[in-house]
Amino acid sequence: MTDRSVANVTCLGCGCACDDITVVVKQDSIAEARNACALGAAWFGDGTVPAETRVNGRPASLEQALTEAARLLGGAKRPLVYLAADISCETQREGVAIADRLHAATDSLAATATTAVLAAQRRGRAGATLGEIRQHADLVVFWAVDPSTRYPRYGSRYVVEPRGVAAPQGRNSRTLIAVDVGESRGPADADGRVAVAPTDEVDGLEMMRAAVQGRAGGADARFRTVVELARRMTEARYVAIVADGEPGLVPADPARAEALITLAQALNGPTRCALSTLRGGGNRSGADAVLTWQTGFPFAVDFARGHPSYHPQAGAAALLGAGEVDAALVIGTPATLPVPVAAGLAGIRSVAIGPRASAATFQPAVAVDTGVAGIHEGGTAFRMDDVPLPLRPSLEGGGARAALVTVRALRDRLGA
């Protein structure tokens, strides 16, 4: 392979899935990822991944690995298929097909946003694409989150700096409000700040909704600042409420997601409002989309009865913790698994297919290293706002085994 530059590459380092990256390849490795933030540069690295195939800890051929994987999974009474990070939607679809054939339970990293997903299923959701928010939002409320830490380019690409139809001067056309909930603080450069005690957060959101609907009356002194913020929001042309859908250091009150949703819905009476929920990287939003497309449900889907059923409170961590699973297939990067899932897998026999599968801490019986979607192989991934984006690999054909081809070969081994 010759030195070259690959433009318009999509980065899966976080849910922003920035698709304006130019990757510089020198001597068959990534030398630079232009436009990428520090998080994106770390995700690309130099493009080097392991290329091992192991069965019971020993080197093996791919043929031997697939044979053993099919035997292990096909003989299980209660198998689990888990979709981890850094695989394409096409590979995720093959994983769902395997779960269907095995009558297995299946789950994915999309379950990290369980609270927000379940709230949207109960209440609906007033959302928008990041492009719409970029064009129209003139008031942005960061609810207990500073995107610069886990989503570094969110502000520069979408809601703070870019010029838009309703924000012709970019940052100078927008007002940013940071709502600090305990230690969870909004951006330091916000135009205004509102402090809320964690114990008052959900009640505060409910008081804001009441104020939007003209029902606040004489608000308690604790809620005067948030009620005033709500009234200010009704005077904007287009409001964007930004909240983190991923678990932080302090787990959010499960009622918070529903309260944010109902506030955004209420604001669409006097003005326009979109709730922008931040999501992690690795194409976890794609797993949500693929499972919903294939089964009707976004995560925690069980094929045990021969058809998909939804058990949102009995996902992978719960099943493994209860000892209900006797074999598992992990597709994707094992290092991205939630700690309870990785811990549960350590007690059963498993198969891992994906980037750095051979380094899995739970020591799978079968491990097949593959390339990373977006670096070594193409396909499709979803941005945090559920917009599909093409993956343009910069090291395709560079020696890394393709995850899609490998998982499809395993599906064929398992029969119809």
Coordinates of C-alpha atoms in Angstrom, one line a residue:
M1 CA 0.0 0.0 0.0
T2 CA 1.3 3.5 -0.9
D3 CA 1.2 6.6 1.2
R4 CA -2.1 8.5 0.8
S5 CA -4.8 10.6 2.4
V6 CA -8.4 9.4 2.8
A7 CA -10.9 12.2 3.1
N8 CA -14.4 12.3 4.7
V9 CA -13.7 9.4 7.1
T10 CA -16.2 8.8 9.9
C11 CA -14.9 8.7 13.4
L12 CA -16.6 6.4 16.0
G13 CA -14.7 7.7 19.0
C14 CA -18.0 9.2 20.4
G15 CA -21.6 9.5 19.3
C16 CA -20.9 12.7 17.3
A17 CA -19.5 10.4 14.5
C18 CA -17.7 13.3 12.9
D19 CA -17.5 12.5 9.1
D20 CA -15.0 15.2 8.1
I21 CA -11.8 13.5 9.2
T22 CA -8.9 13.2 6.8
V23 CA -6.7 10.2 7.6
V24 CA -3.1 10.3 6.5
V25 CA -1.7 6.9 5.8
K26 CA 2.1 6.3 5.7
Q27 CA 3.8 2.9 5.5
D28 CA 0.5 1.1 6.0
S29 CA -0.3 2.8 9.3
I30 CA -2.2 5.9 10.3
A31 CA 0.1 8.8 10.7
E32 CA -2.5 11.5 11.3
A33 CA -6.2 12.0 11.7
R34 CA -6.8 15.6 10.7
N35 CA -9.8 17.4 12.2
A36 CA -10.1 14.7 14.8
C37 CA -10.3 15.7 18.5
A38 CA -8.0 14.1 21.1
L39 CA -10.7 11.4 21.7
G40 CA -10.9 10.7 17.9
A41 CA -7.1 10.6 17.5
A42 CA -6.9 8.0 20.2
W43 CA -9.7 6.0 18.6
F44 CA -7.9 5.9 15.3
G45 CA -4.4 5.4 16.8
D46 CA -2.0 4.1 14.2
G47 CA -4.6 1.6 12.9
T48 CA -2.7 -1.4 14.3
V49 CA -4.8 -4.2 15.7
P50 CA -3.9 -7.8 16.8
A51 CA -4.5 -10.5 14.2
E52 CA -4.7 -13.6 16.4
T53 CA -7.1 -16.5 16.3
R54 CA -7.2 -18.6 19.5
V55 CA -9.1 -21.7 20.7
N56 CA -8.8 -22.4 24.4
G57 CA -5.9 -20.0 24.7
R58 CA -3.9 -21.7 21.9
P59 CA -3.2 -20.4 18.3
A60 CA -5.6 -21.9 15.8
S61 CA -6.8 -21.5 12.2
L62 CA -10.0 -19.6 11.4
E63 CA -11.5 -22.9 10.3
Q64 CA -10.8 -24.5 13.7
A65 CA -12.1 -21.4 15.6
L66 CA -15.4 -21.3 13.7
T67 CA -15.9 -25.0 14.1
E68 CA -15.4 -24.8 17.9
A69 CA -17.5 -21.6 18.1
A70 CA -20.4 -23.3 16.3
R71 CA -20.1 -26.3 18.5
L72 CA -20.0 -24.3 21.7
L73 CA -22.9 -22.0 20.8
G74 CA -25.0 -24.7 19.1
G75 CA -24.8 -26.9 22.2
A76 CA -25.8 -24.2 24.7
K77 CA -29.2 -24.3 26.4
R78 CA -29.3 -20.6 27.1
P79 CA -27.0 -18.6 24.9
L80 CA -26.4 -14.9 24.8
V81 CA -25.3 -12.7 21.8
Y82 CA -23.9 -9.3 22.8
L83 CA -23.1 -6.5 20.3
A84 CA -20.2 -4.5 21.5
A85 CA -18.5 -1.5 20.0
D86 CA -16.6 -0.8 16.7
I87 CA -18.6 -3.0 14.3
S88 CA -20.8 -1.9 11.4
C89 CA -24.6 -2.1 11.2
E90 CA -24.1 -4.8 8.7
T91 CA -22.1 -6.9 11.2
Q92 CA -24.7 -6.2 13.9
R93 CA -27.4 -7.5 11.6
E94 CA -25.5 -10.8 11.2
G95 CA -25.3 -11.0 15.0
V96 CA -29.0 -10.6 15.3
A97 CA -29.5 -13.4 12.8
I98 CA -27.2 -15.6 14.9
A99 CA -29.3 -14.9 18.0
D100 CA -32.4 -15.7 16.0
R101 CA -31.0 -19.1 14.9
L102 CA -29.8 -20.0 18.4
H103 CA -33.0 -18.8 20.1
A104 CA -30.7 -16.7 22.2
A105 CA -31.0 -13.6 24.3
T106 CA -29.4 -10.6 22.7
D107 CA -28.3 -7.2 24.0
S108 CA -25.9 -4.4 23.1
L109 CA -24.1 -1.3 24.3
A110 CA -27.3 0.6 23.4
A111 CA -28.6 -0.6 26.8
T112 CA -26.3 1.9 28.5
A113 CA -29.0 4.5 27.7
T114 CA -31.8 2.4 29.0
T115 CA -33.3 5.2 31.1
A116 CA -33.7 7.6 28.2
V117 CA -35.0 4.9 25.8
L118 CA -37.6 3.6 28.2
A119 CA -38.8 7.2 28.9
A120 CA -39.1 7.9 25.2
Q121 CA -41.1 4.7 24.8
R122 CA -43.5 5.8 27.5
R123 CA -43.8 9.5 26.5
G124 CA -42.7 9.9 22.9
R125 CA -39.9 12.4 22.2
A126 CA -39.5 15.8 20.7
G127 CA -36.1 15.4 19.0
A128 CA -34.2 16.7 16.0
T129 CA -31.1 16.0 13.9
L130 CA -28.0 17.7 14.9
G131 CA -28.1 19.5 11.6
E132 CA -31.5 21.0 12.4
I133 CA -30.3 22.1 15.8
R134 CA -27.3 23.7 14.2
Q135 CA -29.4 25.7 11.8
H136 CA -32.2 26.8 14.1
A137 CA -31.3 26.8 17.8
D138 CA -30.8 30.2 19.3
L139 CA -31.0 29.2 23.0
V140 CA -29.1 26.1 24.2
V141 CA -29.6 24.7 27.7
F142 CA -26.9 22.3 28.8
W143 CA -28.6 20.2 31.5
A144 CA -25.9 18.9 33.9
V145 CA -23.4 18.2 31.1
D146 CA -20.4 19.7 29.5
P147 CA -20.0 18.0 26.1
S148 CA -16.4 19.1 25.8
T149 CA -15.3 16.2 28.0
R150 CA -16.9 13.2 26.4
Y151 CA -18.1 14.7 23.1
P152 CA -15.4 17.2 22.3
R153 CA -16.6 18.5 18.9
Y154 CA -20.3 18.6 19.7
G155 CA -20.2 22.3 20.4
S156 CA -17.9 23.3 17.5
R157 CA -19.8 21.3 14.9
Y158 CA -23.4 21.7 16.0
V159 CA -24.8 23.8 18.8
V160 CA -22.3 26.5 19.8
E161 CA -19.9 27.8 17.2
P162 CA -21.4 27.0 13.7
R163 CA -23.4 29.6 11.8
G164 CA -26.9 28.6 10.9
V165 CA -30.1 30.0 9.4
A166 CA -31.2 31.4 12.8
A167 CA -27.6 31.9 14.0
P168 CA -25.9 34.0 11.3
Q169 CA -23.1 35.0 13.6
G170 CA -22.6 31.6 15.1
R171 CA -21.7 31.7 18.8
N172 CA -22.7 35.4 19.0
S173 CA -26.2 34.6 17.8
R174 CA -26.8 32.0 20.5
T175 CA -27.4 32.1 24.2
L176 CA -26.0 29.2 26.3
I177 CA -27.3 28.4 29.7
A178 CA -25.6 25.9 32.0
V179 CA -27.7 24.0 34.5
D180 CA -25.5 22.6 37.2
V181 CA -26.9 19.7 39.1
G182 CA -24.6 19.0 42.1
E183 CA -21.2 18.2 40.7
S184 CA -22.5 17.7 37.2
R185 CA -21.8 21.1 35.6
G186 CA -22.5 22.7 32.3
P187 CA -19.9 24.5 30.1
A188 CA -17.7 27.0 31.8
D189 CA -18.2 29.6 29.1
A190 CA -22.1 29.6 29.3
D191 CA -23.8 33.0 29.2
G192 CA -25.8 32.1 32.3
R193 CA -25.9 29.5 35.1
V194 CA -28.6 27.9 37.2
A195 CA -27.7 25.7 40.1
V196 CA -30.0 22.8 41.1
A197 CA -29.6 20.4 44.0
P198 CA -29.7 16.8 42.9
T199 CA -32.6 16.1 45.3
D200 CA -34.6 18.9 43.6
E201 CA -33.7 18.1 40.0
V202 CA -36.9 16.1 39.0
D203 CA -39.2 18.4 40.9
G204 CA -37.5 21.4 39.3
L205 CA -38.1 20.0 35.8
E206 CA -41.7 19.5 36.7
M207 CA -42.0 23.1 37.9
M208 CA -40.4 24.2 34.7
R209 CA -43.0 22.3 32.7
A210 CA -45.8 23.8 34.8
A211 CA -44.4 27.3 34.2
V212 CA -44.4 26.7 30.4
Q213 CA -48.0 25.6 30.6
G214 CA -48.9 28.6 32.7
R215 CA -49.5 26.6 35.9
A216 CA -46.5 27.5 38.1
G217 CA -48.3 30.0 40.3
G218 CA -46.3 30.9 43.4
A219 CA -43.3 28.7 43.0
D220 CA -41.3 27.6 46.1
A221 CA -38.2 29.6 46.6
R222 CA -36.1 26.6 45.7
F223 CA -37.5 26.6 42.2
R224 CA -37.6 30.3 41.3
T225 CA -34.4 30.2 39.2
V226 CA -35.6 27.3 37.1
V227 CA -39.1 28.7 36.7
E228 CA -37.5 31.9 35.4
L229 CA -35.3 29.8 33.1
A230 CA -38.5 28.1 31.8
R231 CA -40.1 31.5 31.0
R232 CA -37.0 32.6 29.3
M233 CA -37.1 29.4 27.2
T234 CA -40.6 30.2 26.0
E235 CA -39.3 33.5 24.6
A236 CA -36.7 31.9 22.3
R237 CA -37.3 31.0 18.7
Y238 CA -35.8 27.5 19.0
V239 CA -34.6 25.8 22.2
A240 CA -32.2 22.9 22.3
I241 CA -32.0 21.0 25.6
V242 CA -28.8 19.0 25.7
A243 CA -28.5 16.1 28.2
D244 CA -26.2 13.1 28.5
G245 CA -27.9 9.8 27.8
E246 CA -24.9 7.8 29.0
P247 CA -24.2 6.9 32.7
G248 CA -21.9 9.4 34.5
L249 CA -20.0 9.2 37.7
V250 CA -23.3 9.7 39.6
P251 CA -26.3 7.8 38.2
A252 CA -29.2 10.0 37.3
D253 CA -32.6 9.7 38.8
P254 CA -34.6 7.4 36.4
A255 CA -37.4 10.0 36.4
R256 CA -35.1 12.7 35.1
A257 CA -35.2 11.4 31.5
E258 CA -39.0 11.5 31.5
A259 CA -39.1 14.9 33.0
L260 CA -36.7 16.3 30.3
I261 CA -38.9 14.7 27.6
T262 CA -42.1 16.2 28.9
L263 CA -40.5 19.6 29.3
A264 CA -39.3 19.6 25.7
Q265 CA -42.8 18.5 24.6
A266 CA -44.4 21.3 26.6
L267 CA -42.1 23.9 25.1
N268 CA -43.3 23.0 21.6
G269 CA -46.5 24.8 22.5
P270 CA -45.2 28.4 22.9
T271 CA -42.0 27.9 20.8
R272 CA -40.0 25.1 19.2
C273 CA -37.8 22.8 21.2
A274 CA -35.7 19.7 20.6
L275 CA -34.1 17.4 23.2
S276 CA -30.6 16.4 22.1
T277 CA -29.5 13.3 24.0
L278 CA -25.7 12.6 23.9
R279 CA -24.7 9.1 23.2
G280 CA -21.4 7.2 23.4
G281 CA -19.3 6.0 20.4
G282 CA -18.5 2.7 18.7
N283 CA -21.8 2.7 16.8
R284 CA -24.0 1.9 19.8
S285 CA -26.8 4.0 18.2
G286 CA -26.5 1.6 15.3
A287 CA -27.1 -1.4 17.5
D288 CA -30.2 0.3 18.8
A289 CA -31.4 1.0 15.2
V290 CA -30.5 -2.5 13.8
L291 CA -32.2 -4.4 16.7
T292 CA -35.3 -2.1 16.3
W293 CA -35.4 -2.7 12.6
Q294 CA -35.0 -6.5 12.9
T295 CA -37.0 -7.2 16.0
G296 CA -39.1 -4.1 16.9
F297 CA -37.2 -3.6 20.1
P298 CA -33.9 -1.6 20.8
F299 CA -32.1 -3.9 23.3
A300 CA -32.7 -6.8 25.7
V301 CA -34.4 -8.9 23.0
D302 CA -35.0 -12.6 23.7
F303 CA -35.5 -15.2 21.0
A304 CA -36.0 -18.1 23.4
R305 CA -39.7 -18.6 22.4
G306 CA -38.8 -18.7 18.7
H307 CA -39.8 -15.0 18.2
P308 CA -38.4 -11.8 19.6
S309 CA -39.7 -10.6 23.0
Y310 CA -38.7 -7.6 24.9
H311 CA -37.3 -7.7 28.5
P312 CA -35.8 -4.3 29.2
Q313 CA -35.2 -5.1 32.9
A314 CA -33.6 -8.4 32.1
G315 CA -30.7 -7.5 29.8
A316 CA -27.3 -9.1 29.5
A317 CA -26.0 -8.0 32.9
A318 CA -29.1 -9.3 34.7
L319 CA -29.1 -12.6 32.9
L320 CA -25.4 -13.2 33.6
G321 CA -25.7 -12.1 37.2
A322 CA -28.5 -14.6 37.8
G323 CA -26.5 -17.4 36.2
E324 CA -29.1 -17.9 33.5
V325 CA -26.6 -17.9 30.6
D326 CA -24.4 -20.9 29.8
A327 CA -22.6 -19.6 26.7
A328 CA -22.1 -16.3 25.0
L329 CA -21.0 -14.7 21.7
V330 CA -19.5 -11.2 21.9
I331 CA -19.2 -9.3 18.6
G332 CA -17.2 -6.2 18.8
T333 CA -14.4 -4.8 21.0
P334 CA -14.5 -6.6 24.4
A335 CA -12.9 -3.7 26.2
T336 CA -16.0 -1.6 25.6
L337 CA -18.3 -4.0 27.6
P338 CA -19.9 -2.6 30.7
V339 CA -18.2 -3.9 33.8
P340 CA -21.1 -6.1 35.0
V341 CA -21.3 -7.8 31.6
A342 CA -17.6 -8.5 31.4
A343 CA -17.6 -9.8 35.0
G344 CA -20.5 -12.1 34.2
L345 CA -18.8 -13.5 31.1
A346 CA -15.8 -14.6 33.1
G347 CA -17.8 -17.4 34.6
I348 CA -19.0 -19.0 31.4
R349 CA -17.6 -20.3 28.1
S350 CA -17.7 -17.7 25.4
V351 CA -16.8 -16.7 21.9
A352 CA -15.4 -13.3 21.0
I353 CA -15.2 -11.9 17.5
G354 CA -14.0 -8.4 17.0
P355 CA -11.2 -5.9 17.3
R356 CA -8.8 -7.0 20.1
A357 CA -10.9 -10.0 20.9
S358 CA -7.7 -11.9 21.9
A359 CA -7.2 -9.3 24.7
A360 CA -10.6 -9.9 26.3
T361 CA -10.3 -10.0 30.1
F362 CA -13.0 -12.6 30.4
Q363 CA -10.8 -15.1 28.5
P364 CA -13.1 -16.4 25.8
A365 CA -12.8 -20.1 24.7
V366 CA -12.6 -18.9 21.1
A367 CA -11.2 -15.5 20.2
V368 CA -10.9 -14.1 16.6
D369 CA -9.4 -10.7 16.1
T370 CA -10.8 -8.5 13.4
G371 CA -10.4 -5.0 12.1
V372 CA -12.3 -2.0 13.3
A373 CA -15.3 -0.7 11.4
G374 CA -14.5 2.7 9.9
I375 CA -10.7 2.0 10.0
H376 CA -10.3 -1.4 8.4
E377 CA -13.7 -2.1 6.9
G378 CA -16.6 -0.2 5.6
G379 CA -20.4 -0.3 6.1
T380 CA -22.8 1.9 7.9
A381 CA -22.9 3.5 11.4
F382 CA -25.4 5.7 13.2
R383 CA -24.7 9.1 14.7
M384 CA -26.2 9.9 18.1
D385 CA -29.2 11.6 16.4
D386 CA -30.0 8.4 14.5
V387 CA -28.6 9.6 11.2
P388 CA -26.9 6.8 9.2
L389 CA -23.4 7.6 7.9
P390 CA -21.2 5.6 5.5
L391 CA -17.9 4.3 6.9
R392 CA -14.9 4.9 4.6
P393 CA -12.0 2.7 5.8
S394 CA -8.5 4.1 5.5
L395 CA -6.7 0.7 5.9
E396 CA -9.0 -1.6 4.1
G397 CA -7.1 -4.7 2.9
G398 CA -4.3 -3.9 5.3
G399 CA -4.2 -7.4 6.8
A400 CA -6.9 -7.2 9.4
R401 CA -9.7 -9.8 9.1
A402 CA -13.1 -8.4 8.3
A403 CA -15.6 -8.7 11.2
L404 CA -18.6 -8.9 8.8
V405 CA -17.2 -11.8 6.8
T406 CA -16.2 -13.7 9.9
V407 CA -19.5 -13.3 11.7
R408 CA -21.4 -14.2 8.5
A409 CA -19.2 -17.4 8.2
L410 CA -20.2 -18.3 11.8
R411 CA -23.9 -17.7 11.0
D412 CA -23.6 -20.1 8.0
R413 CA -21.9 -22.7 10.3
L414 CA -24.9 -22.6 12.6
G415 CA -27.3 -23.6 9.8
A416 CA -30.8 -22.4 9.1

